[in-house]
C-alpha cells in the first residue's frame, strides 16, 4: 500500500473515532451545532491537506481540536466584523439564534456559555465539557497555564451568576 493510502486510512480511522467527540467539544465552544460540524470537518480537511504536520502530531485529536478551535475563532472574528459593518449600515444589531432541540437546562447552560467572553467560554468548554487537562487547554488556546486558570475562575464565577439569574427568572414566572 502506498504511503498516501496509509495516511488516508489513518485520517479516516481518526475521523471515525473522534468526529462526534470533537463536534460536541466545538459546539460547547461556539454554541452553534452547524458551525461546530463545519469547523471539525474543515479541520479534518486540513489534516489531509497538511498530512506531514498531522502525522508528526503526538496527539492527532488534540491537533484537530486546536485547528478546529482556531477556525472557529477566525469565523467568529469575521462575523463580528460583518456585524459591526451591518450595524453601521442599518443602525441596528441583527442576530441569528438557532438552537437544536435540547432540554431546557442544557439550553440555559448553552445560553449562559454564549454570554461569556469567548476566552472564558473556550476554557470552560475545553476543560469541563471536553475533559481536557489544564495544560492541554493552554496548548489548544495558545495561552499560558496561569491565563487558563484565571479564565476558568472568572468564567465559573460569571457562569454561576448567569445561571442563578436564569433560575430566579424561572421561579418568578411560575
PDB file of C-alpha atoms in Angstrom:
ATOM      1  CA  UNK A   1       0.000   0.000   0.000  1.00  0.00           C
ATOM      2  CA  UNK A   2       1.309   3.454  -0.804  1.00  0.00           C
ATOM      3  CA  UNK A   3       2.257   5.916   1.914  1.00  0.00           C
ATOM      4  CA  UNK A   4      -0.613   8.146   0.778  1.00  0.00           C
ATOM      5  CA  UNK A   5      -3.102   5.271   1.177  1.00  0.00           C
ATOM      6  CA  UNK A   6      -1.879   4.515   4.703  1.00  0.00           C
ATOM      7  CA  UNK A   7      -2.174   8.162   5.639  1.00  0.00           C
ATOM      8  CA  UNK A   8      -5.715   8.440   4.290  1.00  0.00           C
ATOM      9  CA  UNK A   9      -6.677   5.275   6.175  1.00  0.00           C
ATOM     10  CA  UNK A  10      -5.214   6.749   9.371  1.00  0.00           C
ATOM     11  CA  UNK A  11      -7.122  10.019   8.926  1.00  0.00           C
ATOM     12  CA  UNK A  12     -10.311   8.046   8.231  1.00  0.00           C
ATOM     13  CA  UNK A  13      -9.807   5.936  11.377  1.00  0.00           C
ATOM     14  CA  UNK A  14      -9.176   9.037  13.498  1.00  0.00           C
ATOM     15  CA  UNK A  15     -12.233  10.684  11.929  1.00  0.00           C
ATOM     16  CA  UNK A  16     -14.440   7.726  12.863  1.00  0.00           C
ATOM     17  CA  UNK A  17     -13.033   7.602  16.392  1.00  0.00           C
ATOM     18  CA  UNK A  18     -13.149  11.294  17.264  1.00  0.00           C
ATOM     19  CA  UNK A  19     -15.540  13.241  14.986  1.00  0.00           C
ATOM     20  CA  UNK A  20     -18.557  13.112  17.318  1.00  0.00           C
ATOM     21  CA  UNK A  21     -16.484  13.979  20.379  1.00  0.00           C
ATOM     22  CA  UNK A  22     -14.811  16.917  18.592  1.00  0.00           C
ATOM     23  CA  UNK A  23     -18.158  18.245  17.332  1.00  0.00           C
ATOM     24  CA  UNK A  24     -19.512  18.151  20.895  1.00  0.00           C
ATOM     25  CA  UNK A  25     -16.484  19.999  22.196  1.00  0.00           C
ATOM     26  CA  UNK A  26     -16.630  22.653  19.482  1.00  0.00           C
ATOM     27  CA  UNK A  27     -20.385  23.012  19.949  1.00  0.00           C
ATOM     28  CA  UNK A  28     -19.674  23.954  23.551  1.00  0.00           C
ATOM     29  CA  UNK A  29     -17.088  26.478  22.361  1.00  0.00           C
ATOM     30  CA  UNK A  30     -19.100  28.178  19.618  1.00  0.00           C
ATOM     31  CA  UNK A  31     -22.717  27.471  20.649  1.00  0.00           C
ATOM     32  CA  UNK A  32     -23.813  26.520  17.120  1.00  0.00           C
ATOM     33  CA  UNK A  33     -24.046  22.861  16.102  1.00  0.00           C
ATOM     34  CA  UNK A  34     -23.814  23.564  12.380  1.00  0.00           C
ATOM     35  CA  UNK A  35     -20.734  25.743  12.922  1.00  0.00           C
ATOM     36  CA  UNK A  36     -19.154  23.033  15.097  1.00  0.00           C
ATOM     37  CA  UNK A  37     -19.721  20.400  12.415  1.00  0.00           C
ATOM     38  CA  UNK A  38     -18.273  22.702   9.755  1.00  0.00           C
ATOM     39  CA  UNK A  39     -15.071  23.587  11.622  1.00  0.00           C
ATOM     40  CA  UNK A  40     -14.420  19.976  12.633  1.00  0.00           C
ATOM     41  CA  UNK A  41     -14.899  18.824   9.032  1.00  0.00           C
ATOM     42  CA  UNK A  42     -12.595  21.617   7.873  1.00  0.00           C
ATOM     43  CA  UNK A  43     -10.001  20.569  10.468  1.00  0.00           C
ATOM     44  CA  UNK A  44     -10.035  17.048   9.023  1.00  0.00           C
ATOM     45  CA  UNK A  45      -9.648  18.502   5.525  1.00  0.00           C
ATOM     46  CA  UNK A  46      -6.611  20.408   6.786  1.00  0.00           C
ATOM     47  CA  UNK A  47      -5.238  17.165   8.247  1.00  0.00           C
ATOM     48  CA  UNK A  48      -5.326  15.649   4.766  1.00  0.00           C
ATOM     49  CA  UNK A  49      -4.008  18.848   3.184  1.00  0.00           C
ATOM     50  CA  UNK A  50      -1.133  19.158   5.693  1.00  0.00           C
ATOM     51  CA  UNK A  51      -0.544  15.440   6.051  1.00  0.00           C
ATOM     52  CA  UNK A  52       3.094  15.678   7.177  1.00  0.00           C
ATOM     53  CA  UNK A  53       2.265  18.042  10.078  1.00  0.00           C
ATOM     54  CA  UNK A  54      -0.689  15.899  11.082  1.00  0.00           C
ATOM     55  CA  UNK A  55       1.342  12.674  11.031  1.00  0.00           C
ATOM     56  CA  UNK A  56       4.017  14.237  13.259  1.00  0.00           C
ATOM     57  CA  UNK A  57       1.446  15.250  15.886  1.00  0.00           C
ATOM     58  CA  UNK A  58       1.859  13.389  19.181  1.00  0.00           C
ATOM     59  CA  UNK A  59      -1.906  13.526  19.735  1.00  0.00           C
ATOM     60  CA  UNK A  60      -3.852  13.718  16.439  1.00  0.00           C
ATOM     61  CA  UNK A  61      -7.152  14.516  18.167  1.00  0.00           C
ATOM     62  CA  UNK A  62      -5.564  17.411  20.071  1.00  0.00           C
ATOM     63  CA  UNK A  63      -4.078  18.667  16.774  1.00  0.00           C
ATOM     64  CA  UNK A  64      -7.528  18.541  15.156  1.00  0.00           C
ATOM     65  CA  UNK A  65      -9.153  20.241  18.168  1.00  0.00           C
ATOM     66  CA  UNK A  66      -6.594  23.073  18.058  1.00  0.00           C
ATOM     67  CA  UNK A  67      -7.144  23.563  14.328  1.00  0.00           C
ATOM     68  CA  UNK A  68     -10.936  23.496  14.779  1.00  0.00           C
ATOM     69  CA  UNK A  69     -10.827  25.999  17.680  1.00  0.00           C
ATOM     70  CA  UNK A  70      -8.642  28.318  15.598  1.00  0.00           C
ATOM     71  CA  UNK A  71     -11.008  28.015  12.627  1.00  0.00           C
ATOM     72  CA  UNK A  72     -13.937  28.795  14.913  1.00  0.00           C
ATOM     73  CA  UNK A  73     -12.131  31.870  16.236  1.00  0.00           C
ATOM     74  CA  UNK A  74     -11.401  33.075  12.712  1.00  0.00           C
ATOM     75  CA  UNK A  75     -15.020  32.633  11.668  1.00  0.00           C
ATOM     76  CA  UNK A  76     -16.201  34.406  14.816  1.00  0.00           C
ATOM     77  CA  UNK A  77     -13.905  37.365  14.112  1.00  0.00           C
ATOM     78  CA  UNK A  78     -15.162  37.553  10.520  1.00  0.00           C
ATOM     79  CA  UNK A  79     -18.775  37.501  11.713  1.00  0.00           C
ATOM     80  CA  UNK A  80     -18.060  40.186  14.317  1.00  0.00           C
ATOM     81  CA  UNK A  81     -16.546  42.449  11.664  1.00  0.00           C
ATOM     82  CA  UNK A  82     -19.529  41.788   9.410  1.00  0.00           C
ATOM     83  CA  UNK A  83     -21.996  42.512  12.201  1.00  0.00           C
ATOM     84  CA  UNK A  84     -20.268  45.769  13.063  1.00  0.00           C
ATOM     85  CA  UNK A  85     -20.447  46.839   9.441  1.00  0.00           C
ATOM     86  CA  UNK A  86     -24.071  45.767   9.255  1.00  0.00           C
ATOM     87  CA  UNK A  87     -24.924  47.760  12.402  1.00  0.00           C
ATOM     88  CA  UNK A  88     -23.208  50.777  10.961  1.00  0.00           C
ATOM     89  CA  UNK A  89     -25.105  50.410   7.700  1.00  0.00           C
ATOM     90  CA  UNK A  90     -28.508  49.657   9.236  1.00  0.00           C
ATOM     91  CA  UNK A  91     -28.204  51.257  12.647  1.00  0.00           C
ATOM     92  CA  UNK A  92     -29.250  48.064  14.444  1.00  0.00           C
ATOM     93  CA  UNK A  93     -27.826  44.723  15.529  1.00  0.00           C
ATOM     94  CA  UNK A  94     -29.146  41.551  13.978  1.00  0.00           C
ATOM     95  CA  UNK A  95     -28.535  38.075  15.331  1.00  0.00           C
ATOM     96  CA  UNK A  96     -29.103  34.506  14.311  1.00  0.00           C
ATOM     97  CA  UNK A  97     -30.408  32.451  17.238  1.00  0.00           C
ATOM     98  CA  UNK A  98     -30.663  28.813  16.186  1.00  0.00           C
ATOM     99  CA  UNK A  99     -30.735  26.010  18.721  1.00  0.00           C
ATOM    100  CA  UNK A 100     -31.212  22.293  18.183  1.00  0.00           C
ATOM    101  CA  UNK A 101     -33.988  20.645  20.174  1.00  0.00           C
ATOM    102  CA  UNK A 102     -32.442  20.096  23.592  1.00  0.00           C
ATOM    103  CA  UNK A 103     -33.578  20.184  27.190  1.00  0.00           C
ATOM    104  CA  UNK A 104     -34.361  23.442  28.965  1.00  0.00           C
ATOM    105  CA  UNK A 105     -31.478  23.068  31.414  1.00  0.00           C
ATOM    106  CA  UNK A 106     -28.941  22.366  28.669  1.00  0.00           C
ATOM    107  CA  UNK A 107     -30.338  25.299  26.719  1.00  0.00           C
ATOM    108  CA  UNK A 108     -29.884  27.541  29.778  1.00  0.00           C
ATOM    109  CA  UNK A 109     -26.270  26.409  30.165  1.00  0.00           C
ATOM    110  CA  UNK A 110     -25.553  26.934  26.467  1.00  0.00           C
ATOM    111  CA  UNK A 111     -27.206  30.363  26.550  1.00  0.00           C
ATOM    112  CA  UNK A 112     -25.142  31.293  29.610  1.00  0.00           C
ATOM    113  CA  UNK A 113     -21.951  29.992  27.972  1.00  0.00           C
ATOM    114  CA  UNK A 114     -22.675  32.084  24.880  1.00  0.00           C
ATOM    115  CA  UNK A 115     -22.861  35.205  27.062  1.00  0.00           C
ATOM    116  CA  UNK A 116     -19.378  34.640  28.483  1.00  0.00           C
ATOM    117  CA  UNK A 117     -16.432  36.321  26.808  1.00  0.00           C
ATOM    118  CA  UNK A 118     -15.051  33.951  24.179  1.00  0.00           C
ATOM    119  CA  UNK A 119     -11.752  33.219  26.019  1.00  0.00           C
ATOM    120  CA  UNK A 120     -13.633  32.167  29.174  1.00  0.00           C
ATOM    121  CA  UNK A 121     -16.145  30.132  27.158  1.00  0.00           C
ATOM    122  CA  UNK A 122     -13.329  28.310  25.332  1.00  0.00           C
ATOM    123  CA  UNK A 123     -11.510  27.492  28.563  1.00  0.00           C
ATOM    124  CA  UNK A 124     -14.671  26.201  30.264  1.00  0.00           C
ATOM    125  CA  UNK A 125     -15.788  24.181  27.253  1.00  0.00           C
ATOM    126  CA  UNK A 126     -12.406  22.570  26.700  1.00  0.00           C
ATOM    127  CA  UNK A 127     -11.713  21.823  30.367  1.00  0.00           C
ATOM    128  CA  UNK A 128     -15.127  20.864  31.733  1.00  0.00           C
ATOM    129  CA  UNK A 129     -17.008  19.647  28.685  1.00  0.00           C
ATOM    130  CA  UNK A 130     -14.134  18.144  26.689  1.00  0.00           C
ATOM    131  CA  UNK A 131     -12.383  16.925  29.865  1.00  0.00           C
ATOM    132  CA  UNK A 132      -9.015  18.295  28.776  1.00  0.00           C
ATOM    133  CA  UNK A 133      -6.335  18.745  31.426  1.00  0.00           C
ATOM    134  CA  UNK A 134      -5.314  22.353  32.042  1.00  0.00           C
ATOM    135  CA  UNK A 135      -2.030  22.040  30.135  1.00  0.00           C
ATOM    136  CA  UNK A 136      -3.907  20.782  27.039  1.00  0.00           C
ATOM    137  CA  UNK A 137      -6.361  23.694  27.284  1.00  0.00           C
ATOM    138  CA  UNK A 138      -3.345  26.027  27.385  1.00  0.00           C
ATOM    139  CA  UNK A 139      -1.878  24.348  24.301  1.00  0.00           C
ATOM    140  CA  UNK A 140      -5.186  24.354  22.396  1.00  0.00           C
ATOM    141  CA  UNK A 141      -5.835  28.033  23.111  1.00  0.00           C
ATOM    142  CA  UNK A 142      -2.229  29.181  22.815  1.00  0.00           C
ATOM    143  CA  UNK A 143      -2.042  30.896  26.208  1.00  0.00           C
ATOM    144  CA  UNK A 144      -0.016  30.254  29.386  1.00  0.00           C
ATOM    145  CA  UNK A 145      -1.338  27.870  32.046  1.00  0.00           C
ATOM    146  CA  UNK A 146      -1.903  30.746  34.503  1.00  0.00           C
ATOM    147  CA  UNK A 147      -4.102  32.504  31.957  1.00  0.00           C
ATOM    148  CA  UNK A 148      -6.189  29.347  31.533  1.00  0.00           C
ATOM    149  CA  UNK A 149      -6.644  29.121  35.319  1.00  0.00           C
ATOM    150  CA  UNK A 150      -7.702  32.768  35.516  1.00  0.00           C
ATOM    151  CA  UNK A 151     -10.157  32.342  32.628  1.00  0.00           C
ATOM    152  CA  UNK A 152     -11.654  29.273  34.278  1.00  0.00           C
ATOM    153  CA  UNK A 153     -12.038  31.051  37.606  1.00  0.00           C
ATOM    154  CA  UNK A 154     -13.644  34.140  36.066  1.00  0.00           C
ATOM    155  CA  UNK A 155     -15.757  32.024  33.744  1.00  0.00           C
ATOM    156  CA  UNK A 156     -17.091  29.838  36.573  1.00  0.00           C
ATOM    157  CA  UNK A 157     -17.995  32.922  38.598  1.00  0.00           C
ATOM    158  CA  UNK A 158     -19.754  34.561  35.651  1.00  0.00           C
ATOM    159  CA  UNK A 159     -21.492  31.332  34.644  1.00  0.00           C
ATOM    160  CA  UNK A 160     -22.773  30.782  38.188  1.00  0.00           C
ATOM    161  CA  UNK A 161     -24.195  34.312  38.261  1.00  0.00           C
ATOM    162  CA  UNK A 162     -25.845  33.911  34.842  1.00  0.00           C
ATOM    163  CA  UNK A 163     -27.402  30.569  35.771  1.00  0.00           C
ATOM    164  CA  UNK A 164     -28.587  31.906  39.149  1.00  0.00           C
ATOM    165  CA  UNK A 165     -30.265  34.819  37.367  1.00  0.00           C
ATOM    166  CA  UNK A 166     -31.882  32.374  34.942  1.00  0.00           C
ATOM    167  CA  UNK A 167     -33.172  30.220  37.825  1.00  0.00           C
ATOM    168  CA  UNK A 168     -34.558  33.318  39.526  1.00  0.00           C
ATOM    169  CA  UNK A 169     -36.371  34.344  36.322  1.00  0.00           C
ATOM    170  CA  UNK A 170     -37.909  30.877  36.066  1.00  0.00           C
ATOM    171  CA  UNK A 171     -39.110  30.934  39.682  1.00  0.00           C
ATOM    172  CA  UNK A 172     -40.748  34.348  39.155  1.00  0.00           C
ATOM    173  CA  UNK A 173     -42.516  33.129  36.007  1.00  0.00           C
ATOM    174  CA  UNK A 174     -44.243  30.250  37.839  1.00  0.00           C
TER     175      UNK A 174
END
